Structures are given as structure tokens and as C-alpha cells.
mmCIF file of C-alpha atoms in Angstrom:
data_model
loop_
_atom_site.group_PDB
_atom_site.id
_atom_site.type_symbol
_atom_site.label_atom_id
_atom_site.label_comp_id
_atom_site.label_asym_id
_atom_site.label_seq_id
_atom_site.Cartn_x
_atom_site.Cartn_y
_atom_site.Cartn_z
ATOM 1 C CA MET Y 729 120.960 -91.026 105.381
ATOM 2 C CA GLU Y 730 119.865 -87.598 105.015
ATOM 3 C CA ARG Y 731 122.136 -85.085 106.757
ATOM 4 C CA LEU Y 732 120.787 -83.066 109.669
ATOM 5 C CA ASN Y 733 121.994 -79.751 110.289
ATOM 6 C CA VAL Y 734 122.016 -79.060 114.020
ATOM 7 C CA LEU Y 735 122.660 -75.201 115.345
ATOM 8 C CA ILE Y 736 123.732 -74.977 119.055
ATOM 9 C CA CYS Y 737 123.290 -71.521 120.426
ATOM 10 C CA GLY Y 738 125.527 -71.102 123.185
ATOM 11 C CA GLY Y 739 129.190 -72.185 124.334
ATOM 12 C CA GLY Y 740 128.399 -73.127 127.770
ATOM 13 C CA ARG Y 741 128.399 -76.552 129.610
ATOM 14 C CA THR Y 742 125.294 -77.807 127.835
ATOM 15 C CA GLY Y 743 126.323 -76.293 124.443
ATOM 16 C CA HIS Y 744 129.773 -77.893 124.672
ATOM 17 C CA LEU Y 745 128.598 -81.195 125.721
ATOM 18 C CA ASN Y 746 125.669 -81.558 123.033
ATOM 19 C CA ALA Y 747 128.412 -80.681 120.521
ATOM 20 C CA VAL Y 748 130.485 -83.790 121.137
ATOM 21 C CA LEU Y 749 127.459 -85.820 121.912
ATOM 22 C CA TYR Y 750 125.660 -84.985 118.433
ATOM 23 C CA ARG Y 751 128.867 -85.467 116.466
ATOM 24 C CA GLN Y 752 128.920 -89.198 117.723
ATOM 25 C CA GLN Y 753 125.785 -89.560 115.516
ATOM 26 C CA PRO Y 754 126.273 -90.345 111.539
ATOM 27 C CA GLY Y 755 124.981 -87.494 109.067
ATOM 28 C CA VAL Y 756 124.662 -84.734 111.741
ATOM 29 C CA ARG Y 757 126.312 -81.290 111.164
ATOM 30 C CA VAL Y 758 126.728 -79.233 114.003
ATOM 31 C CA ALA Y 759 126.996 -75.333 114.000
ATOM 32 C CA LEU Y 760 128.049 -73.725 117.317
ATOM 33 C CA LEU Y 761 127.041 -70.157 117.569
ATOM 34 C CA THR Y 762 128.802 -68.548 120.543
ATOM 35 C CA SER Y 763 130.186 -64.894 121.600
ATOM 36 C CA GLN Y 764 133.169 -66.605 123.171
ATOM 37 C CA ALA Y 765 135.857 -65.024 121.083
ATOM 38 C CA ASP Y 766 138.308 -67.924 122.466
ATOM 39 C CA LEU Y 767 136.199 -70.555 121.535
ATOM 40 C CA VAL Y 768 135.406 -68.867 117.895
ATOM 41 C CA GLY Y 769 139.098 -68.837 117.820
ATOM 42 C CA ARG Y 770 139.441 -72.438 117.989
ATOM 43 C CA GLN Y 771 137.667 -73.245 114.990
ATOM 44 C CA GLY Y 772 138.687 -76.766 113.862
ATOM 45 C CA ALA Y 773 139.684 -77.887 117.179
ATOM 46 C CA ALA Y 774 137.973 -81.115 118.883
ATOM 47 C CA LEU Y 775 136.160 -80.582 122.166
ATOM 48 C CA ALA Y 776 136.106 -83.431 124.691
ATOM 49 C CA ALA Y 777 133.420 -84.635 127.103
ATOM 50 C CA LEU Y 778 135.067 -86.346 130.127
ATOM 51 C CA LEU Y 779 132.840 -89.331 131.003
ATOM 52 C CA PRO Y 780 131.921 -90.393 134.679
ATOM 53 C CA ASP Y 781 133.702 -93.542 134.311
ATOM 54 C CA GLY Y 782 136.798 -91.755 133.375
ATOM 55 C CA GLY Y 783 136.762 -92.064 129.577
ATOM 56 C CA GLN Y 784 135.878 -89.675 127.102
ATOM 57 C CA LEU Y 785 134.589 -88.753 123.914
ATOM 58 C CA THR Y 786 135.507 -86.227 121.423
ATOM 59 C CA GLY Y 787 133.750 -84.511 118.491
ATOM 60 C CA GLN Y 788 134.615 -81.653 116.219
ATOM 61 C CA PRO Y 789 131.935 -78.944 115.339
ATOM 62 C CA ASP Y 790 131.885 -78.180 111.649
ATOM 63 C CA LEU Y 791 131.382 -74.661 112.272
ATOM 64 C CA VAL Y 792 132.065 -72.564 115.341
ATOM 65 C CA THR Y 793 130.995 -68.696 115.041
ATOM 66 C CA ASP Y 794 129.596 -65.454 116.484
ATOM 67 C CA ARG Y 795 127.834 -64.516 113.414
ATOM 68 C CA PRO Y 796 124.009 -65.629 113.460
ATOM 69 C CA ALA Y 797 123.841 -65.408 109.661
ATOM 70 C CA GLU Y 798 126.609 -67.940 109.018
ATOM 71 C CA ALA Y 799 125.229 -70.184 111.807
ATOM 72 C CA ALA Y 800 121.529 -70.421 110.765
ATOM 73 C CA GLN Y 801 121.500 -70.320 106.905
ATOM 74 C CA ASP Y 802 121.146 -74.272 106.528
ATOM 75 C CA ALA Y 803 119.798 -75.087 110.007
ATOM 76 C CA ASP Y 804 117.189 -77.877 110.243
ATOM 77 C CA VAL Y 805 117.449 -77.893 114.260
ATOM 78 C CA VAL Y 806 118.128 -75.200 116.397
ATOM 79 C CA ILE Y 807 118.837 -75.783 120.014
ATOM 80 C CA VAL Y 808 119.046 -72.830 122.385
ATOM 81 C CA THR Y 809 120.966 -73.070 125.523
ATOM 82 C CA VAL Y 810 122.111 -69.863 126.416
ATOM 83 C CA PRO Y 811 120.329 -68.731 130.256
ATOM 84 C CA ALA Y 812 116.736 -67.664 129.691
ATOM 85 C CA HIS Y 813 117.792 -64.018 130.161
ATOM 86 C CA ALA Y 814 120.014 -64.162 127.230
ATOM 87 C CA ARG Y 815 117.197 -65.741 124.929
ATOM 88 C CA PRO Y 816 115.210 -62.802 123.923
ATOM 89 C CA ALA Y 817 118.258 -60.833 122.284
ATOM 90 C CA LEU Y 818 119.497 -64.214 120.801
ATOM 91 C CA LEU Y 819 116.259 -65.038 118.917
ATOM 92 C CA ARG Y 820 116.020 -61.427 117.593
ATOM 93 C CA ALA Y 821 119.415 -61.626 116.166
ATOM 94 C CA LEU Y 822 118.640 -65.172 114.746
ATOM 95 C CA ALA Y 823 115.270 -64.859 113.335
ATOM 96 C CA PRO Y 824 116.178 -62.808 110.214
ATOM 97 C CA HIS Y 825 118.504 -65.675 109.356
ATOM 98 C CA LEU Y 826 116.571 -68.898 109.620
ATOM 99 C CA PRO Y 827 115.491 -70.779 106.327
ATOM 100 C CA ALA Y 828 112.239 -69.838 105.270
ATOM 101 C CA ASP Y 829 111.770 -72.598 102.777
ATOM 102 C CA LYS Y 830 111.412 -75.375 105.043
ATOM 103 C CA PRO Y 831 110.368 -76.278 108.600
ATOM 104 C CA VAL Y 832 113.073 -75.118 111.527
ATOM 105 C CA TYR Y 833 112.748 -76.811 114.707
ATOM 106 C CA VAL Y 834 113.728 -74.151 117.191
ATOM 107 C CA GLY Y 835 113.976 -75.209 120.711
ATOM 108 C CA ALA Y 836 115.248 -74.660 124.168
ATOM 109 C CA ILE Y 837 117.334 -77.018 126.620
ATOM 110 C CA PRO Y 838 115.988 -76.839 129.210
ATOM 111 C CA GLY Y 839 112.767 -75.423 128.104
ATOM 112 C CA PHE Y 840 111.525 -73.410 130.907
ATOM 113 C CA CYS Y 841 110.496 -69.888 131.777
ATOM 114 C CA GLY Y 842 108.208 -69.986 129.193
ATOM 115 C CA PHE Y 843 110.095 -70.279 126.252
ATOM 116 C CA ASP Y 844 107.143 -71.494 124.067
ATOM 117 C CA TRP Y 845 105.947 -67.732 124.630
ATOM 118 C CA LEU Y 846 109.023 -65.839 124.064
ATOM 119 C CA ALA Y 847 109.677 -67.950 120.847
ATOM 120 C CA GLU Y 848 106.353 -67.028 119.428
ATOM 121 C CA GLN Y 849 106.797 -63.548 119.724
ATOM 122 C CA ALA Y 850 110.426 -63.376 118.587
ATOM 123 C CA LEU Y 851 109.711 -65.560 115.827
ATOM 124 C CA ALA Y 852 106.580 -64.059 114.511
ATOM 125 C CA GLU Y 853 108.026 -63.289 111.125
ATOM 126 C CA ARG Y 854 108.894 -67.073 110.757
ATOM 127 C CA PRO Y 855 105.746 -69.027 110.614
ATOM 128 C CA ASN Y 856 107.522 -72.214 109.561
ATOM 129 C CA ALA Y 857 109.669 -72.410 112.604
ATOM 130 C CA VAL Y 858 108.162 -75.371 114.946
ATOM 131 C CA ILE Y 859 108.416 -74.306 118.486
ATOM 132 C CA TRP Y 860 109.387 -76.682 121.062
ATOM 133 C CA GLY Y 861 111.565 -77.088 124.701
ATOM 134 C CA MET Y 862 113.112 -80.020 126.536
ATOM 135 C CA LYS Y 863 111.718 -80.510 130.072
ATOM 136 C CA ASP Y 864 115.237 -80.795 131.577
ATOM 137 C CA VAL Y 865 118.866 -81.086 130.540
ATOM 138 C CA PRO Y 866 119.672 -84.681 129.086
ATOM 139 C CA HIS Y 867 122.997 -84.783 131.299
ATOM 140 C CA THR Y 868 124.180 -82.552 134.243
ATOM 141 C CA ALA Y 869 127.565 -80.967 132.762
ATOM 142 C CA TYR Y 870 130.247 -78.869 134.875
ATOM 143 C CA ASP Y 871 133.928 -78.373 134.966
ATOM 144 C CA LEU Y 872 133.783 -76.505 131.672
ATOM 145 C CA GLN Y 873 137.280 -75.539 129.996
ATOM 146 C CA PRO Y 874 135.919 -73.706 127.000
ATOM 147 C CA GLY Y 875 136.880 -74.731 123.941
ATOM 148 C CA VAL Y 876 138.785 -77.823 125.226
ATOM 149 C CA SER Y 877 136.398 -80.085 127.395
ATOM 150 C CA VAL Y 878 133.524 -80.424 129.750
ATOM 151 C CA ARG Y 879 132.720 -83.059 132.247
ATOM 152 C CA MET Y 880 129.621 -85.091 131.806
ATOM 153 C CA GLY Y 881 127.677 -85.677 134.971
ATOM 154 C CA GLY Y 882 124.535 -88.022 135.421
ATOM 155 C CA ALA Y 883 122.148 -88.820 132.522
ATOM 156 C CA LYS Y 884 118.471 -88.660 132.327
ATOM 157 C CA SER Y 885 116.591 -92.211 131.869
ATOM 158 C CA THR Y 886 114.184 -90.590 129.804
ATOM 159 C CA LEU Y 887 113.817 -87.356 127.809
ATOM 160 C CA TYR Y 888 110.718 -85.226 127.679
ATOM 161 C CA VAL Y 889 109.725 -82.555 125.007
ATOM 162 C CA GLY Y 890 106.742 -80.459 124.510
ATOM 163 C CA THR Y 891 105.847 -78.184 121.670
ATOM 164 C CA HIS Y 892 103.961 -75.261 121.284
ATOM 165 C CA GLN Y 893 100.172 -75.775 121.342
ATOM 166 C CA ARG Y 894 99.953 -74.250 117.949
ATOM 167 C CA GLU Y 895 102.075 -77.154 116.380
ATOM 168 C CA SER Y 896 100.550 -79.727 114.199
ATOM 169 C CA ALA Y 897 100.572 -83.364 114.908
ATOM 170 C CA ALA Y 898 102.977 -84.083 111.766
ATOM 171 C CA ALA Y 899 105.352 -81.432 113.030
ATOM 172 C CA ARG Y 900 105.588 -82.815 116.509
ATOM 173 C CA GLN Y 901 106.225 -86.407 115.137
ATOM 174 C CA ALA Y 902 108.835 -84.913 112.655
ATOM 175 C CA LEU Y 903 110.517 -83.148 115.859
ATOM 176 C CA LEU Y 904 110.504 -86.447 117.585
ATOM 177 C CA GLY Y 905 112.438 -88.143 114.866
ATOM 178 C CA HIS Y 906 115.040 -85.516 114.804
ATOM 179 C CA LEU Y 907 115.598 -85.510 118.556
ATOM 180 C CA ARG Y 908 115.723 -89.570 118.461
ATOM 181 C CA ARG Y 909 118.334 -89.347 116.148
ATOM 182 C CA LEU Y 910 120.337 -87.111 118.248
ATOM 183 C CA TYR Y 911 119.732 -89.015 121.574
ATOM 184 C CA THR Y 912 120.362 -92.367 122.839
ATOM 185 C CA ALA Y 913 117.875 -92.244 125.574
ATOM 186 C CA PRO Y 914 114.260 -92.465 125.094
ATOM 187 C CA VAL Y 915 112.424 -89.213 123.942
ATOM 188 C CA GLU Y 916 108.742 -89.036 124.739
ATOM 189 C CA LEU Y 917 106.278 -86.125 123.635
ATOM 190 C CA LEU Y 918 104.392 -84.276 126.486
ATOM 191 C CA ALA Y 919 100.847 -83.410 125.794
ATOM 192 C CA HIS Y 920 101.051 -79.531 127.073
ATOM 193 C CA TYR Y 921 103.827 -77.237 126.946
ATOM 194 C CA LEU Y 922 102.775 -75.900 130.431
ATOM 195 C CA GLU Y 923 104.055 -79.513 131.479
ATOM 196 C CA ILE Y 924 107.273 -78.115 130.996
ATOM 197 C CA THR Y 925 106.714 -74.660 132.475
ATOM 198 C CA LEU Y 926 105.386 -75.800 135.486
ATOM 199 C CA THR Y 927 107.770 -78.672 136.235
ATOM 200 C CA PRO Y 928 109.690 -77.749 139.491
ATOM 201 C CA GLY Y 929 113.246 -77.095 138.588
ATOM 202 C CA ASN Y 930 115.936 -74.447 138.983
ATOM 203 C CA PRO Y 931 113.635 -71.628 139.415
ATOM 204 C CA ILE Y 932 112.311 -72.881 142.588
ATOM 205 C CA MET Y 933 115.689 -75.189 143.660
ATOM 206 C CA HIS Y 934 118.612 -72.415 143.495
ATOM 207 C CA PRO Y 935 116.563 -69.329 145.059
ATOM 208 C CA SER Y 936 115.256 -71.538 147.582
ATOM 209 C CA VAL Y 937 119.023 -72.859 148.565
ATOM 210 C CA VAL Y 938 120.190 -69.204 148.406
ATOM 211 C CA TYR Y 939 117.488 -67.924 150.742
ATOM 212 C CA GLY Y 940 118.158 -70.783 153.268
ATOM 213 C CA LEU Y 941 122.026 -70.108 153.176
ATOM 214 C CA VAL Y 942 121.982 -66.310 153.432
ATOM 215 C CA GLY Y 943 118.755 -65.051 153.590
ATOM 216 C CA PRO Y 944 117.334 -63.512 156.912
ATOM 217 C CA TYR Y 945 117.091 -67.128 158.452
ATOM 218 C CA GLY Y 946 120.222 -68.280 157.252
ATOM 219 C CA GLN Y 947 123.440 -69.610 159.062
ATOM 220 C CA TRP Y 948 125.703 -67.433 156.731
ATOM 221 C CA HIS Y 949 123.405 -64.312 156.559
ATOM 222 C CA GLY Y 950 125.452 -61.462 156.473
ATOM 223 C CA LYS Y 951 128.644 -63.753 156.924
ATOM 224 C CA PRO Y 952 130.836 -64.821 154.238
ATOM 225 C CA PHE Y 953 131.803 -68.633 153.620
ATOM 226 C CA ASP Y 954 135.164 -69.693 154.445
ATOM 227 C CA LYS Y 955 135.725 -72.133 151.493
ATOM 228 C CA PRO Y 956 133.676 -72.955 148.281
ATOM 229 C CA LEU Y 957 130.605 -74.914 148.461
ATOM 230 C CA CYS Y 958 128.271 -77.003 146.235
ATOM 231 C CA TRP Y 959 125.067 -76.347 145.496
ATOM 232 C CA TRP Y 960 123.881 -79.840 146.461
ATOM 233 C CA THR Y 961 126.010 -81.778 148.331
ATOM 234 C CA ASP Y 962 126.549 -78.921 150.765
ATOM 235 C CA CYS Y 963 122.842 -77.991 150.771
ATOM 236 C CA ALA Y 964 121.663 -76.644 154.152
ATOM 237 C CA GLU Y 965 118.744 -78.282 155.862
ATOM 238 C CA LEU Y 966 116.925 -74.910 156.293
ATOM 239 C CA SER Y 967 117.292 -74.511 152.278
ATOM 240 C CA ALA Y 968 115.711 -78.048 151.761
ATOM 241 C CA TYR Y 969 112.878 -76.803 153.978
ATOM 242 C CA PHE Y 970 112.029 -73.725 151.937
ATOM 243 C CA LEU Y 971 112.545 -75.802 148.797
ATOM 244 C CA GLU Y 972 109.673 -78.290 149.893
ATOM 245 C CA ARG Y 973 107.613 -75.232 150.838
ATOM 246 C CA SER Y 974 108.080 -73.802 147.397
ATOM 247 C CA ASP Y 975 107.535 -77.118 145.709
ATOM 248 C CA GLU Y 976 104.129 -77.642 147.611
ATOM 249 C CA GLU Y 977 102.865 -74.190 146.291
ATOM 250 C CA SER Y 978 104.227 -75.167 142.676
ATOM 251 C CA GLN Y 979 101.985 -78.062 142.914
ATOM 252 C CA ALA Y 980 98.875 -76.304 144.197
ATOM 253 C CA LEU Y 981 99.484 -73.663 141.229
ATOM 254 C CA CYS Y 982 99.350 -76.555 138.599
ATOM 255 C CA ARG Y 983 96.292 -77.882 140.139
ATOM 256 C CA ALA Y 984 94.701 -74.336 139.874
ATOM 257 C CA VAL Y 985 95.910 -74.311 136.052
ATOM 258 C CA GLU Y 986 94.366 -77.505 135.305
ATOM 259 C CA ARG Y 987 91.197 -76.320 136.569
ATOM 260 C CA ARG Y 988 91.080 -73.304 134.908
ATOM 261 C CA LEU Y 989 92.518 -74.375 131.415
ATOM 262 C CA ALA Y 990 91.140 -77.969 131.430
ATOM 263 C CA VAL Y 991 94.549 -79.283 130.965
ATOM 264 C CA ASP Y 992 96.298 -82.470 132.518
ATOM 265 C CA LEU Y 993 99.497 -81.523 134.348
ATOM 266 C CA GLY Y 994 99.421 -85.073 135.989
ATOM 267 C CA SER Y 995 103.136 -85.656 134.681
ATOM 268 C CA VAL Y 996 104.219 -82.649 136.672
ATOM 269 C CA LEU Y 997 105.330 -84.486 139.888
ATOM 270 C CA PRO Y 998 106.744 -83.021 143.168
ATOM 271 C CA LEU Y 999 110.080 -82.285 142.760
ATOM 272 C CA LYS Y 1000 111.839 -85.016 144.788
ATOM 273 C CA GLN Y 1001 109.793 -87.561 142.795
ATOM 274 C CA GLU Y 1002 110.984 -85.819 139.534
ATOM 275 C CA ILE Y 1003 114.639 -86.209 140.840
ATOM 276 C CA VAL Y 1004 114.175 -89.605 142.060
ATOM 277 C CA ASP Y 1005 112.646 -90.658 138.687
ATOM 278 C CA ALA Y 1006 115.058 -88.878 136.775
ATOM 279 C CA TYR Y 1007 118.256 -90.353 138.391
ATOM 280 C CA GLY Y 1008 117.301 -93.718 139.843
ATOM 281 C CA ASP Y 1009 120.088 -95.544 141.412
ATOM 282 C CA GLN Y 1010 122.376 -92.567 140.942
ATOM 283 C CA ILE Y 1011 120.674 -91.292 144.196
ATOM 284 C CA ARG Y 1012 122.230 -93.206 147.252
ATOM 285 C CA ASP Y 1013 119.470 -92.249 149.670
ATOM 286 C CA SER Y 1014 115.891 -91.120 148.712
ATOM 287 C CA ALA Y 1015 114.158 -90.866 151.982
ATOM 288 C CA THR Y 1016 113.959 -86.943 152.052
ATOM 289 C CA MET Y 1017 114.584 -84.151 149.880
ATOM 290 C CA LEU Y 1018 117.716 -83.152 151.941
ATOM 291 C CA SER Y 1019 119.028 -86.799 151.152
ATOM 292 C CA VAL Y 1020 118.136 -86.913 147.558
ATOM 293 C CA LEU Y 1021 119.990 -83.593 147.049
ATOM 294 C CA ARG Y 1022 123.046 -84.745 148.991
ATOM 295 C CA THR Y 1023 123.485 -88.085 147.937
ATOM 296 C CA ASN Y 1024 122.848 -87.819 144.024
ATOM 297 C CA ARG Y 1025 125.772 -88.429 142.208
ATOM 298 C CA ALA Y 1026 124.639 -86.829 139.311
ATOM 299 C CA TYR Y 1027 124.772 -83.553 141.365
ATOM 300 C CA ASP Y 1028 128.453 -84.076 142.916
ATOM 301 C CA ALA Y 1029 130.756 -81.342 142.454
ATOM 302 C CA ILE Y 1030 128.272 -78.872 141.280
ATOM 303 C CA VAL Y 1031 129.840 -75.688 142.760
ATOM 304 C CA ALA Y 1032 127.560 -72.819 143.760
ATOM 305 C CA PRO Y 1033 128.270 -69.753 142.004
ATOM 306 C CA LEU Y 1034 130.733 -67.662 144.483
ATOM 307 C CA VAL Y 1035 132.897 -64.458 144.531
ATOM 308 C CA ARG Y 1036 135.838 -63.962 146.816
ATOM 309 C CA ASP Y 1037 136.568 -60.846 148.629
ATOM 310 C CA ALA Y 1038 138.969 -60.127 151.472
ATOM 311 C CA ASP Y 1039 136.656 -61.940 154.073
ATOM 312 C CA GLY Y 1040 135.959 -65.003 152.115
ATOM 313 C CA TYR Y 1041 133.116 -66.081 149.658
ATOM 314 C CA ARG Y 1042 130.068 -64.715 148.857
ATOM 315 C CA ILE Y 1043 127.142 -65.615 146.530
ATOM 316 C CA ASP Y 1044 127.574 -64.069 143.118
ATOM 317 C CA ARG Y 1045 124.991 -61.784 142.659
ATOM 318 C CA GLY Y 1046 125.544 -61.693 139.044
ATOM 319 C CA SER Y 1047 125.015 -65.408 138.520
ATOM 320 C CA ARG Y 1048 122.504 -66.857 136.336
ATOM 321 C CA ALA Y 1049 120.886 -68.170 139.553
ATOM 322 C CA PHE Y 1050 119.314 -64.735 139.968
ATOM 323 C CA HIS Y 1051 119.147 -63.252 136.329
ATOM 324 C CA GLU Y 1052 117.700 -66.510 135.134
ATOM 325 C CA ASP Y 1053 116.228 -68.544 137.859
ATOM 326 C CA VAL Y 1054 114.584 -65.681 139.521
ATOM 327 C CA ALA Y 1055 113.912 -62.743 136.979
ATOM 328 C CA TYR Y 1056 112.788 -65.470 134.457
ATOM 329 C CA GLY Y 1057 111.610 -68.579 136.447
ATOM 330 C CA LEU Y 1058 110.302 -67.422 139.944
ATOM 331 C CA ALA Y 1059 108.868 -64.143 138.456
ATOM 332 C CA LEU Y 1060 106.475 -66.255 135.974
ATOM 333 C CA LEU Y 1061 105.193 -68.320 138.833
ATOM 334 C CA VAL Y 1062 104.488 -65.625 141.086
ATOM 335 C CA GLU Y 1063 102.710 -63.674 138.193
ATOM 336 C CA MET Y 1064 100.681 -66.926 137.416
ATOM 337 C CA GLY Y 1065 99.716 -67.315 141.039
ATOM 338 C CA ARG Y 1066 98.388 -63.806 141.162
ATOM 339 C CA ARG Y 1067 96.352 -64.010 137.869
ATOM 340 C CA LEU Y 1068 94.843 -67.235 139.314
ATOM 341 C CA GLN Y 1069 94.539 -65.824 142.965
ATOM 342 C CA VAL Y 1070 96.700 -69.016 144.005
ATOM 343 C CA PRO Y 1071 98.375 -67.977 147.450
ATOM 344 C CA LEU Y 1072 102.166 -68.634 147.138
ATOM 345 C CA PRO Y 1073 103.435 -67.209 150.490
ATOM 346 C CA HIS Y 1074 106.885 -68.954 150.441
ATOM 347 C CA ILE Y 1075 107.658 -68.528 146.897
ATOM 348 C CA GLU Y 1076 106.822 -64.858 147.060
ATOM 349 C CA GLU Y 1077 108.717 -64.276 150.177
ATOM 350 C CA ILE Y 1078 112.102 -66.041 148.622
ATOM 351 C CA TYR Y 1079 111.302 -64.215 145.262
ATOM 352 C CA ARG Y 1080 111.211 -60.703 146.869
ATOM 353 C CA TRP Y 1081 114.230 -61.462 149.061
ATOM 354 C CA ASN Y 1082 116.171 -62.485 145.998
ATOM 355 C CA VAL Y 1083 115.237 -59.774 143.619
ATOM 356 C CA GLU Y 1084 116.281 -57.159 146.675
ATOM 357 C CA TYR Y 1085 119.518 -59.343 147.012
ATOM 358 C CA MET Y 1086 120.152 -59.288 143.369
ATOM 359 C CA GLY Y 1087 119.809 -55.561 143.219
ATOM 360 C CA GLY Y 1088 116.351 -55.692 141.496
ATOM 361 C CA LEU Y 1089 114.996 -56.676 137.941
ATOM 362 C CA ARG Y 1090 116.456 -55.312 134.837
ATOM 363 C CA ASP Y 1091 114.234 -57.581 132.644
ATOM 364 C CA SER Y 1092 112.131 -60.593 133.129
ATOM 365 C CA ALA Y 1093 110.035 -63.060 131.632
ATOM 366 C CA LEU Y 1094 106.887 -60.697 132.187
ATOM 367 C CA ASP Y 1095 108.256 -58.741 129.081
ATOM 368 C CA TYR Y 1096 106.660 -61.667 126.831
ATOM 369 C CA PHE Y 1097 104.364 -63.403 129.115
ATOM 370 C CA PRO Y 1098 100.901 -63.084 127.175
ATOM 371 C CA ALA Y 1099 99.018 -60.281 128.825
ATOM 372 C CA ALA Y 1100 95.610 -62.262 128.361
ATOM 373 C CA TRP Y 1101 96.771 -65.422 130.033
ATOM 374 C CA PRO Y 1102 95.159 -67.559 131.303
ATOM 375 C CA ALA Y 1103 92.276 -66.657 128.729
#
């Protein structure tokens, strides 16, 4: 079997978990590019994935490094797992070192926040790069002990990937072959990358939950939490309300995109249905949005990002829930709605409040969103 060289960019939960899972597959060489000095210092050590049934898998990356030139030199598949706000700098550092003499399949997991547009811009000098993204993470992952272990949560029943619209049918099929080699779950190709960009997920989920908790109408507005809380098992009713309103507006945006660009976004389902389809019988009560979030075993024990002060716990304003989901996710939806003249009152309200709460935007997806879109 021909060797497949996979480069994982990012030493977070998804990076750790994928490094272990890929090493279970024969003929797959795994390199891990990370800025975490402690992880780099453990080069040669095995990582563990702690399974939901109490078992574990172990895998030792073939290379762990913080040097892009060393990591990228033989890559066939590049998988970007860093947060969206870290992707522009990562791709700029990586681009000069990617092989130029063969196709290199550069993708993001998850592929939201307009990764196809970012990669097209950042990899302009690498026309051999095949740009792709996955609709969502293959598994939830949590309780990371860097360089040691990560706990695997629920798995998706089917994995969906999309490619930049420039990619050929042959490139798309080759990508599918690589990913089916890496994953045991079925992998299917989407018709258009916008099916990923517009799929409801973290960009509406996390900001809506925060707004419902500590926003102007929230139970904890201006007050600390007395103990840590989980994103979903502790989700407030008001958060679920704002999430449903945002999801309705996101669906209206999809319909407007379909009309304007003559694309089929029928695969972009309402959020509740997306979650139910993805996790199936891991959800104990699928009656409402709130019950789906609170009773999904795949979401158990995912702790919200908190900082502790003298009075208790507060939402961490430096969390990726703001700097990724707001600046690179919600900002994109707001701008798409503006350009298509689609009213998004709840999304815009939640976006404005979150931007103010996080202290303003330093950068955002609008830095690479094509100026001519939707032309």
C-alpha cells in the first residue's frame, strides 16, 4: 500500500484525536505541526484517545514539530485544525513549504468560516493545492492533556466534505479516496462549498448561548456564575430561544443564496435536524432544541470557557467562542445578509453585543471574504 503523508496543523483536541486515529490506519504517516513547546518536547511519545466505553487507543505521531518547513516537506494531505482566527497566519507560514510537484490536499476540520476563500487567497502561489473542508468534526473531543491524552466524545454517523469550486472531478475523487482511507465512517462529497459555510454550527451556537446567559436579558447578566457550567447540558432556555431565532434567519439566508447563485443548499438543514441526524440515538430526547442540546451524550461534559475571579466564574472574553465564532463565523453571516438584503435581526443583535462584550474586532473573516461576492 502506498504511503500517505498526513500533516495535522494544530495541537488542540481535534489535532490530538486525529493524530491517534490516523495512526491506526496502515501506511499512514502522521506529522503534527504545533506551537506548543511542551508537546514538541515530547517528540517520540505516544498519545492516547480515551474512548466513551472506557477503553483507549494509542498512536505515536511520526513527527511533532513547530517548524512549518520540516512538517510540510512531504505532505500529501494537510488538515488544519487550528481555530479560524489562527488560520490566516498558519497558511501564510505553511504555503512556501508545501510540495510543488504533486497535488496537496489542503483542508480544514471543521471547514466553516469561509475556509475555501481564505485558502484560495493564502495559497495563490500553490496552484497544485486542492482546497477542501469537512462540514463538522468527525468526533467531539474534550478533556485534553497536551502531549498525553484526549477524551473522545460522540462520533458523526456520516462525514461530509466539500471542495473549492475550482477543483476538478478527478481531484475531488482523489480527495475522497484519501479521506476514506483515514476514516472508518462513510465520507460523502457535497456539491458546493457553501453547504459547509452556511451549515448552522458554532458561529450561531456559541454566541447565542453566551447572549442568553449573560446578555442584557440573561439570568446572569452582570453577575458571576457560582460554579463551572457546561455549554450544552447547562444550556439556558433563553439561550435555546435565541439559537432557534438565529437558526431561522440562517435558513432564510440560505434560501436567498440559492435564488441569487442558483445553487442547491437543500443539504443545509435546520440546526436541530442537523444535530439529530448527526448523533442519532446518542440523543435521549429530540423533542425540542433545548432537549436536544441538554440530552445529547456526545455533548456531555463540554465545559464552557470560564475564568475565575474573586466573585466566581465569568465567560472568558479571550475564548475562541468570540475570536473564532463571532469574528470569523457570525461576521460572515451578517455581511452575507447585508449584501443580499436579507433581514437578520436576531443574528445582528447577538453579533453586535458579542463584539462589544469581547472588546471589539481585531480581525475577521471579512479580511478575505471576496469583495465581489455574490457576483
